[in-house]
Short mmCIF file of C-alpha atoms in Angstrom, two decimals:
data_model
loop_
_atom_site.label_atom_id
_atom_site.label_comp_id
_atom_site.label_asym_id
_atom_site.label_seq_id
_atom_site.Cartn_x
_atom_site.Cartn_y
_atom_site.Cartn_z
CA MET P 1 -127.92 -158.43 38.31
CA ARG P 2 -125.43 -161.27 38.41
CA THR P 3 -122.93 -161.17 41.22
CA THR P 4 -119.44 -162.29 40.40
CA VAL P 5 -118.37 -164.83 43.00
CA ALA P 6 -119.72 -167.04 45.76
CA ALA P 7 -117.93 -169.35 48.15
CA PHE P 8 -119.25 -172.10 50.40
CA ASP P 9 -117.64 -173.76 53.39
CA VAL P 10 -119.81 -176.86 53.83
CA GLY P 11 -119.26 -178.57 57.16
CA GLY P 12 -120.91 -181.53 58.81
CA THR P 13 -122.95 -179.27 61.12
CA HIS P 14 -123.12 -175.78 59.60
CA SER P 15 -122.43 -174.32 56.16
CA ARG P 16 -121.47 -170.76 55.34
CA LEU P 17 -121.80 -168.73 52.17
CA ARG P 18 -119.92 -165.57 51.25
CA GLY P 19 -120.86 -163.71 48.06
CA GLY P 20 -119.88 -160.47 46.34
CA ARG P 21 -118.01 -158.94 43.42
CA ALA P 22 -114.46 -160.02 42.72
CA GLY P 23 -111.92 -157.40 43.69
CA GLU P 24 -114.36 -155.32 45.77
CA PRO P 25 -114.22 -155.16 49.58
CA GLU P 26 -117.96 -155.55 50.23
CA TYR P 27 -119.56 -158.98 50.51
CA GLY P 28 -122.49 -160.69 52.20
CA GLU P 29 -122.46 -163.74 54.47
CA TRP P 30 -125.05 -166.37 55.29
CA LYS P 31 -125.12 -169.42 57.59
CA VAL P 32 -127.36 -172.50 57.36
CA ARG P 33 -127.70 -175.88 59.06
CA THR P 34 -126.21 -178.47 56.74
CA ALA P 35 -128.59 -181.24 57.80
CA ASP P 36 -131.60 -179.14 56.74
CA PHE P 37 -130.91 -180.08 53.11
CA PRO P 38 -131.23 -183.44 51.33
CA SER P 39 -128.08 -183.04 49.22
CA LEU P 40 -125.10 -180.81 48.54
CA GLY P 41 -126.64 -179.56 45.30
CA ASP P 42 -129.86 -178.61 47.10
CA LEU P 43 -127.89 -176.78 49.80
CA VAL P 44 -126.01 -174.72 47.21
CA THR P 45 -128.98 -173.79 45.03
CA ALA P 46 -131.36 -173.08 47.93
CA THR P 47 -128.85 -170.97 49.86
CA LEU P 48 -127.86 -168.96 46.78
CA GLY P 49 -131.54 -168.41 46.02
CA ALA P 50 -132.37 -167.29 49.55
CA ALA P 51 -129.41 -164.89 49.44
CA GLY P 52 -130.46 -163.51 46.06
CA LEU P 53 -127.12 -164.39 44.48
CA ARG P 54 -126.50 -165.46 40.87
CA PRO P 55 -122.74 -165.98 40.79
CA GLU P 56 -120.61 -166.65 37.75
CA SER P 57 -117.80 -168.28 39.75
CA VAL P 58 -118.34 -170.58 42.74
CA VAL P 59 -115.99 -172.45 45.06
CA LEU P 60 -117.34 -175.29 47.18
CA ALA P 61 -115.14 -176.23 50.13
CA VAL P 62 -116.47 -179.53 51.44
CA ALA P 63 -115.69 -181.88 54.31
CA GLY P 64 -114.82 -184.87 52.16
CA ARG P 65 -112.25 -186.30 49.78
CA VAL P 66 -112.24 -184.45 46.45
CA PRO P 67 -111.08 -186.55 43.46
CA ALA P 68 -109.80 -184.87 40.29
CA HIS P 69 -113.23 -185.08 38.61
CA GLY P 70 -114.81 -183.12 41.48
CA ASN P 71 -117.54 -185.61 42.37
CA VAL P 72 -117.89 -185.61 46.16
CA GLN P 73 -119.42 -187.75 48.88
CA MET P 74 -119.63 -185.82 52.15
CA THR P 75 -117.78 -187.75 54.87
CA ASN P 76 -120.15 -186.98 57.74
CA LEU P 77 -123.34 -187.06 55.64
CA PRO P 78 -123.18 -190.50 54.02
CA HIS P 79 -126.94 -190.49 53.31
CA TRP P 80 -126.49 -187.59 50.88
CA PRO P 81 -126.23 -188.64 47.22
CA LEU P 82 -122.96 -188.22 45.37
CA PHE P 83 -122.48 -184.63 44.20
CA GLU P 84 -121.62 -184.71 40.49
CA ARG P 85 -119.67 -181.59 39.61
CA ASP P 86 -119.97 -181.63 35.81
CA ALA P 87 -123.72 -182.26 35.92
CA PHE P 88 -124.18 -179.35 38.34
CA VAL P 89 -122.10 -177.05 36.11
CA ALA P 90 -124.11 -178.03 33.03
CA GLU P 91 -127.42 -177.45 34.81
CA HIS P 92 -126.56 -174.06 36.30
CA GLY P 93 -124.07 -172.60 33.82
CA ILE P 94 -121.50 -171.53 36.39
CA ARG P 95 -117.77 -171.84 36.84
CA LEU P 96 -117.23 -174.23 39.73
CA ARG P 97 -114.22 -175.39 41.71
CA VAL P 98 -114.65 -178.08 44.39
CA VAL P 99 -111.95 -178.31 47.06
CA ASN P 100 -111.47 -180.01 50.40
CA ASP P 101 -112.48 -177.77 53.29
CA MET P 102 -108.95 -177.83 54.68
CA THR P 103 -107.61 -176.49 51.37
CA ALA P 104 -109.87 -173.47 51.82
CA THR P 105 -108.89 -173.15 55.48
CA ALA P 106 -105.18 -173.09 54.64
CA HIS P 107 -105.75 -170.41 52.00
CA GLY P 108 -107.74 -168.41 54.54
CA MET P 109 -104.91 -168.64 57.04
CA ALA P 110 -102.55 -167.14 54.47
CA ASP P 111 -104.54 -163.90 54.87
CA LEU P 112 -104.53 -163.78 58.68
CA GLY P 113 -102.90 -160.72 60.20
CA PRO P 114 -100.94 -160.65 63.49
CA ASP P 115 -104.03 -159.52 65.42
CA GLU P 116 -106.06 -162.46 64.08
CA VAL P 117 -104.03 -165.19 65.78
CA ARG P 118 -103.18 -165.96 69.40
CA PRO P 119 -99.90 -167.70 70.35
CA LEU P 120 -100.41 -170.81 72.49
CA THR P 121 -96.75 -171.71 73.02
CA ARG P 122 -93.99 -169.78 74.77
CA HIS P 123 -92.47 -168.62 71.49
CA ASP P 124 -94.16 -167.45 68.31
CA ALA P 125 -91.91 -167.29 65.28
CA ALA P 126 -94.77 -168.32 63.00
CA SER P 127 -94.53 -165.17 60.89
CA HIS P 128 -91.04 -166.30 59.82
CA ALA P 129 -91.95 -169.94 59.12
CA ASP P 130 -91.68 -171.17 55.54
CA GLU P 131 -94.45 -173.72 56.01
CA LEU P 132 -97.74 -173.62 57.90
CA LEU P 133 -99.81 -176.60 59.01
CA ALA P 134 -103.51 -175.74 59.33
CA VAL P 135 -105.34 -178.09 61.71
CA SER P 136 -109.06 -178.18 62.40
CA VAL P 137 -111.28 -179.97 64.89
CA GLY P 138 -114.92 -179.30 64.11
CA SER P 139 -117.42 -181.99 63.19
CA GLY P 140 -114.40 -183.86 61.87
CA VAL P 141 -110.62 -183.63 62.14
CA GLY P 142 -108.35 -182.48 59.33
CA SER P 143 -105.15 -180.76 58.27
CA ALA P 144 -103.52 -179.14 55.26
CA LEU P 145 -100.03 -177.79 54.58
CA LEU P 146 -99.42 -174.32 53.14
CA ASP P 147 -95.89 -174.37 51.73
CA GLY P 148 -93.44 -171.55 51.14
CA ARG P 149 -94.70 -171.03 47.57
CA GLY P 150 -98.28 -170.51 48.72
CA GLU P 151 -99.40 -173.91 47.46
CA VAL P 152 -101.66 -176.10 49.60
CA ARG P 153 -101.31 -179.84 50.06
CA THR P 154 -104.38 -181.25 51.70
CA SER P 155 -104.91 -184.66 53.28
CA GLU P 156 -107.42 -186.99 54.88
CA SER P 157 -105.37 -187.04 58.07
CA GLY P 158 -108.39 -187.27 60.37
CA HIS P 159 -108.73 -190.86 59.23
CA VAL P 160 -105.33 -192.02 60.49
CA THR P 161 -105.15 -194.22 63.57
CA TRP P 162 -103.76 -193.54 67.05
CA GLN P 163 -102.13 -195.60 69.77
CA PRO P 164 -102.89 -195.55 73.50
CA VAL P 165 -99.95 -194.76 75.78
CA ASP P 166 -101.53 -195.54 79.16
CA ALA P 167 -104.22 -197.74 80.68
CA PHE P 168 -106.89 -195.03 80.51
CA GLU P 169 -106.41 -194.58 76.77
CA ALA P 170 -106.20 -198.34 76.23
CA GLY P 171 -109.52 -198.58 78.02
CA TYR P 172 -110.99 -195.96 75.69
CA LEU P 173 -109.83 -197.87 72.62
CA ALA P 174 -111.38 -201.06 74.00
CA PHE P 175 -114.56 -199.11 74.78
CA LEU P 176 -114.75 -197.88 71.18
CA ARG P 177 -114.36 -201.38 69.81
CA SER P 178 -116.94 -202.86 72.18
CA GLY P 179 -119.72 -200.36 71.55
CA SER P 180 -120.31 -199.94 75.30
CA GLY P 181 -122.60 -197.11 76.34
CA GLY P 182 -124.56 -197.16 73.10
CA SER P 183 -121.84 -195.52 71.02
CA GLY P 184 -121.66 -198.41 68.57
CA GLY P 185 -118.71 -200.74 68.17
CA LEU P 186 -115.96 -199.75 65.72
CA ALA P 187 -114.62 -202.79 63.92
CA GLY P 188 -111.17 -202.74 62.36
CA VAL P 189 -109.44 -199.36 62.10
CA VAL P 190 -110.34 -196.80 64.79
CA THR P 191 -109.52 -193.33 63.50
CA VAL P 192 -108.66 -190.04 65.16
CA GLU P 193 -111.84 -188.45 63.81
CA GLU P 194 -114.06 -191.21 65.17
CA SER P 195 -112.33 -190.91 68.54
CA ILE P 196 -112.08 -187.14 69.15
CA GLY P 197 -114.05 -185.38 66.38
CA GLY P 198 -116.84 -182.98 67.31
CA LEU P 199 -119.61 -184.91 65.57
CA ARG P 200 -119.18 -188.32 67.24
CA GLY P 201 -115.88 -188.35 69.11
CA PHE P 202 -117.01 -186.13 71.98
CA ASP P 203 -120.10 -188.29 72.47
CA ARG P 204 -117.88 -191.34 72.77
CA MET P 205 -115.36 -189.73 75.12
CA TYR P 206 -118.21 -188.51 77.33
CA ASP P 207 -119.80 -191.97 77.48
CA TYR P 208 -116.46 -193.57 78.32
CA VAL P 209 -115.57 -191.13 81.09
CA CYS P 210 -119.06 -191.32 82.61
CA HIS P 211 -118.46 -194.91 83.67
CA ALA P 212 -115.87 -193.80 86.23
CA THR P 213 -116.82 -190.14 86.78
CA PRO P 214 -120.57 -189.46 86.65
CA PRO P 215 -121.50 -186.06 85.21
CA ALA P 216 -123.28 -183.33 87.14
CA PRO P 217 -127.07 -183.39 86.67
CA GLY P 218 -127.01 -180.23 84.56
CA LEU P 219 -124.44 -181.62 82.15
CA HIS P 220 -126.24 -184.95 81.91
CA ALA P 221 -129.53 -183.19 81.15
CA GLY P 222 -127.90 -180.97 78.54
CA VAL P 223 -126.22 -183.87 76.75
CA THR P 224 -129.44 -185.89 76.81
CA GLU P 225 -131.38 -183.01 75.26
CA ALA P 226 -128.68 -182.37 72.65
CA ARG P 227 -128.79 -186.00 71.60
CA ARG P 228 -132.57 -185.91 71.41
CA THR P 229 -132.52 -182.89 69.09
CA GLY P 230 -129.43 -183.87 67.09
CA ALA P 231 -127.32 -180.99 68.40
CA ALA P 232 -123.58 -181.29 69.02
CA VAL P 233 -122.51 -182.20 72.55
CA ALA P 234 -118.93 -180.90 72.22
CA PRO P 235 -119.81 -177.28 73.18
CA LEU P 236 -121.63 -178.51 76.29
CA ILE P 237 -118.71 -180.68 77.39
CA THR P 238 -116.02 -178.06 76.82
CA ALA P 239 -118.07 -175.37 78.59
CA ALA P 240 -118.68 -177.71 81.54
CA ALA P 241 -114.96 -178.52 81.70
CA LEU P 242 -114.08 -174.83 81.92
CA ALA P 243 -116.70 -174.49 84.67
CA GLY P 244 -115.01 -177.25 86.67
CA ASP P 245 -117.22 -180.31 86.09
CA PRO P 246 -114.98 -183.35 86.86
CA CYS P 247 -116.54 -185.59 84.21
CA ALA P 248 -116.23 -182.98 81.48
CA ARG P 249 -112.66 -182.16 82.50
CA GLU P 250 -111.67 -185.81 82.18
CA ALA P 251 -113.27 -186.00 78.74
CA VAL P 252 -111.44 -182.87 77.57
CA ARG P 253 -108.16 -184.16 79.02
CA LEU P 254 -108.59 -187.35 77.02
CA PHE P 255 -109.29 -185.28 73.92
CA ALA P 256 -106.21 -183.15 74.57
CA ALA P 257 -103.87 -186.12 74.92
CA LEU P 258 -105.04 -187.80 71.72
CA PHE P 259 -105.12 -184.50 69.83
CA GLY P 260 -101.57 -183.69 70.94
CA GLN P 261 -100.41 -187.09 69.67
CA TYR P 262 -102.18 -186.54 66.34
CA LEU P 263 -100.64 -183.07 65.96
CA ARG P 264 -97.16 -184.46 66.66
CA ASP P 265 -97.62 -187.09 63.95
CA MET P 266 -98.81 -184.51 61.42
CA VAL P 267 -95.85 -182.18 62.02
CA LEU P 268 -93.33 -185.01 61.71
CA VAL P 269 -94.92 -186.21 58.47
CA CYS P 270 -95.62 -182.82 56.86
CA MET P 271 -92.93 -180.47 58.22
CA PRO P 272 -89.76 -182.44 59.02
CA ALA P 273 -87.70 -179.25 58.63
CA GLY P 274 -89.96 -177.30 60.97
CA GLY P 275 -92.65 -174.71 60.46
CA ALA P 276 -95.67 -173.42 62.36
CA VAL P 277 -99.08 -174.79 63.35
CA THR P 278 -102.33 -172.82 63.36
CA LEU P 279 -105.43 -174.35 64.94
CA THR P 280 -108.98 -173.53 63.97
CA SER P 281 -112.63 -174.63 63.90
CA GLY P 282 -115.49 -174.82 66.35
CA VAL P 283 -114.13 -177.03 69.13
CA LEU P 284 -110.77 -175.27 69.41
CA GLN P 285 -112.07 -171.71 68.94
CA ALA P 286 -114.67 -171.92 71.71
CA PRO P 287 -113.74 -169.32 74.37
CA GLY P 288 -111.07 -170.59 76.74
CA VAL P 289 -110.74 -174.09 75.28
CA ALA P 290 -107.31 -173.72 73.63
CA GLU P 291 -105.91 -172.05 76.74
CA PHE P 292 -107.32 -174.86 78.91
CA LEU P 293 -105.68 -177.46 76.67
CA CYS P 294 -102.28 -175.80 77.04
CA ALA P 295 -102.46 -175.02 80.77
CA GLU P 296 -104.35 -177.94 82.33
CA THR P 297 -103.95 -180.98 80.09
CA ALA P 298 -101.22 -183.11 78.51
CA PHE P 299 -101.79 -181.53 75.08
CA LEU P 300 -98.40 -179.82 74.70
CA ASP P 301 -96.56 -182.62 76.48
CA ARG P 302 -97.97 -185.18 74.06
CA PHE P 303 -97.25 -182.87 71.12
CA ILE P 304 -93.59 -182.40 72.04
CA SER P 305 -93.12 -185.83 73.71
CA PRO P 306 -89.93 -184.97 75.65
CA GLY P 307 -87.34 -187.71 75.30
CA ALA P 308 -88.83 -189.10 72.09
CA CYS P 309 -87.05 -188.79 68.77
CA HIS P 310 -87.20 -185.26 67.30
CA HIS P 311 -88.67 -183.70 70.45
CA ASP P 312 -86.22 -180.82 69.92
CA LEU P 313 -87.83 -180.04 66.56
CA LEU P 314 -91.34 -180.14 68.01
CA ALA P 315 -90.38 -177.93 70.94
CA GLU P 316 -89.47 -175.17 68.45
CA VAL P 317 -92.69 -175.36 66.39
CA PRO P 318 -94.98 -172.45 67.30
CA VAL P 319 -98.63 -173.36 67.87
CA ARG P 320 -101.22 -170.62 67.40
CA LEU P 321 -104.99 -170.28 67.42
CA ALA P 322 -106.79 -168.57 64.53
CA LEU P 323 -109.31 -166.10 65.95
CA ASP P 324 -111.43 -165.72 62.81
CA PRO P 325 -114.20 -168.37 62.99
CA LEU P 326 -114.84 -167.90 59.26
CA VAL P 327 -111.34 -168.68 58.04
CA GLY P 328 -112.65 -171.56 55.90
CA VAL P 329 -115.17 -169.55 53.90
CA ARG P 330 -112.64 -166.72 53.83
CA GLY P 331 -110.18 -168.99 52.02
CA ALA P 332 -112.87 -170.33 49.69
CA TYR P 333 -113.85 -166.76 48.78
CA ARG P 334 -110.21 -165.95 48.11
CA LEU P 335 -110.06 -168.86 45.66
CA ALA P 336 -113.35 -167.87 44.01
CA THR P 337 -112.07 -164.32 43.54
CA ARG P 338 -108.84 -165.59 42.01
CA ASP P 339 -110.81 -167.77 39.59
CA ALA P 340 -113.06 -164.87 38.58
CA LEU P 341 -110.08 -162.58 37.98
CA GLY P 342 -108.27 -165.24 35.95
CA GLU P 343 -105.62 -165.88 38.61
CA GLY P 344 -106.72 -169.46 39.29
CA GLN P 345 -108.12 -172.37 37.38
CA ALA P 346 -111.46 -173.96 38.21
CA ARG P 347 -111.30 -177.69 38.60
#
């Protein structure tokens, strides 16, 4: 029997599927390793087949820029072939909408209840904010704005640049350009995602910090093994930082400073009249990480930047952490349900 809807949140490391009948509370969920598949089309068809789903309406939320025609090249999987939306629809006879993963995340955040978020700043007036900025640090870095009408404006904000404000950060930028430590030199523009993202940024921050602060043997062994197997090093580094490892703490402090600067820029560009920020994704939702950023790093100081222009606005913007790790696929499923019920338009 054909199911009605299916939704994918396709990330650089893991992908999630949620499937069920539109308008009914029950659904199933599945998780796969993205790199186990040779293309986006293969991931979708194989995962649907393994789950026993034959949906009529599908939403693909992908970590990549989505043009109007829906053909997508995954940002962190450049070896994958271009996904051609119309050809996939013709082959499988489904209704398909392709959206940026941050579009789905913002729609998922619209459904979050008070018990599904944790305030990170001293005040939390987010429930009264007209606009919400959803910000994610997983394999990549991204943001999307949910406005007062419930419409989402996405971006490729992880690919903006950043500026160092002290000698340590200037050294990191020089390190990135030089390719020291085997990270590979970055010619031209050095982006936020390349510098602090979970897929490559944490590797680079770790290598940079190691020059001055050698890691403990256990952390070094764990990172070496993760690199050998292709696993992410970010969870190892954040866990070691919380456990007190000096090298890991320096790496996370560097991340926090640059992330705070990025968040400040996004709020000033997207919400000049104020609003609220909700953080999500693997790096930030790891137990204790968001609290560590706020209590023991320059994250909030760099976000507010006391003394800089508009610091008063930034000081009043609530910052919260989404507790649901599946907020992306949750939003994609919401869109798929709307499409199936005729409340949205596949594109």
